Tab-separated table of C-alpha atoms in Angstrom:
chain	number	residue	atom	x	y	z
A	1	UNK	CA	-88.229	-109.309	-122.643
A	2	UNK	CA	-86.755	-108.557	-125.989
A	3	UNK	CA	-84.903	-111.198	-127.822
A	4	UNK	CA	-81.895	-111.285	-130.286
A	5	UNK	CA	-78.862	-112.994	-131.283
A	6	UNK	CA	-75.311	-113.744	-129.238
A	7	UNK	CA	-72.967	-112.264	-131.855
A	8	UNK	CA	-69.995	-113.341	-129.826
A	9	UNK	CA	-69.958	-116.279	-127.386
A	10	UNK	CA	-71.521	-115.138	-123.867
A	11	UNK	CA	-68.883	-116.575	-121.267
A	12	UNK	CA	-70.476	-114.758	-119.256
A	13	UNK	CA	-70.099	-111.445	-120.951
A	14	UNK	CA	-70.142	-110.401	-124.660
A	15	UNK	CA	-72.220	-108.812	-127.179
A	16	UNK	CA	-75.363	-109.827	-129.062
A	17	UNK	CA	-77.511	-107.809	-131.454
A	18	UNK	CA	-80.973	-106.994	-130.169
A	19	UNK	CA	-83.467	-104.605	-131.806
A	20	UNK	CA	-80.588	-104.438	-134.772
A	21	UNK	CA	-77.841	-102.979	-132.043
A	22	UNK	CA	-74.583	-104.208	-130.975
A	23	UNK	CA	-74.900	-104.154	-127.236
A	24	UNK	CA	-72.818	-105.395	-124.588
A	25	UNK	CA	-74.485	-108.118	-122.438
A	26	UNK	CA	-73.950	-110.312	-119.442
A	27	UNK	CA	-74.900	-114.271	-119.709
A	28	UNK	CA	-77.277	-115.286	-116.521
A	29	UNK	CA	-75.942	-118.674	-116.153
A	30	UNK	CA	-74.820	-120.627	-118.464
A	31	UNK	CA	-72.209	-119.979	-121.315
A	32	UNK	CA	-74.101	-119.167	-124.592
A	33	UNK	CA	-72.475	-120.108	-128.101
A	34	UNK	CA	-72.385	-117.726	-130.907
A	35	UNK	CA	-75.288	-117.444	-133.082
A	36	UNK	CA	-77.711	-118.890	-130.346
A	37	UNK	CA	-81.119	-117.000	-129.513
A	38	UNK	CA	-81.285	-115.044	-126.293
A	39	UNK	CA	-83.684	-113.266	-124.533
A	40	UNK	CA	-83.256	-110.112	-121.850
A	41	UNK	CA	-84.109	-111.297	-118.672
A	42	UNK	CA	-82.978	-108.154	-116.387
A	43	UNK	CA	-81.796	-104.600	-117.122
A	44	UNK	CA	-80.049	-102.490	-114.581
A	45	UNK	CA	-78.361	-99.429	-115.799
A	46	UNK	CA	-76.157	-100.128	-118.250
A	47	UNK	CA	-76.069	-103.664	-117.431
A	48	UNK	CA	-78.004	-105.897	-120.080
A	49	UNK	CA	-78.594	-109.832	-118.319
A	50	UNK	CA	-79.335	-112.341	-120.966
A	51	UNK	CA	-80.221	-116.188	-121.032
A	52	UNK	CA	-80.288	-118.930	-123.861
A	53	UNK	CA	-84.139	-118.347	-125.378
A	54	UNK	CA	-86.212	-121.633	-126.049
A	55	UNK	CA	-88.310	-121.635	-129.051
A	56	UNK	CA	-91.486	-120.583	-126.891
A	57	UNK	CA	-89.307	-117.207	-125.932
A	58	UNK	CA	-88.670	-115.882	-129.517
A	59	UNK	CA	-91.022	-113.548	-131.061
A	60	UNK	CA	-91.788	-113.830	-134.585
A	61	UNK	CA	-91.496	-110.345	-135.374
A	62	UNK	CA	-87.789	-109.193	-135.178
A	63	UNK	CA	-85.844	-110.970	-138.042
A	64	UNK	CA	-83.277	-111.900	-135.368
A	65	UNK	CA	-83.238	-115.588	-135.812
A	66	UNK	CA	-82.752	-118.738	-137.244
A	67	UNK	CA	-85.661	-120.747	-138.212
């Protein structure tokens, strides 16, 4: 899935930056801290579910994260 950064604390819902756009998302499972790298796990209509990304899941082509 696409990757991005949590722009707010996801507990479980909040805001993330994905492809340079602010979008409403819902964390799939655990609470995710602000500025954490995230990856989209499921999209259903306007609901976007994300989880905390590990380094193997984050693409290098988005400029969306820290190094």
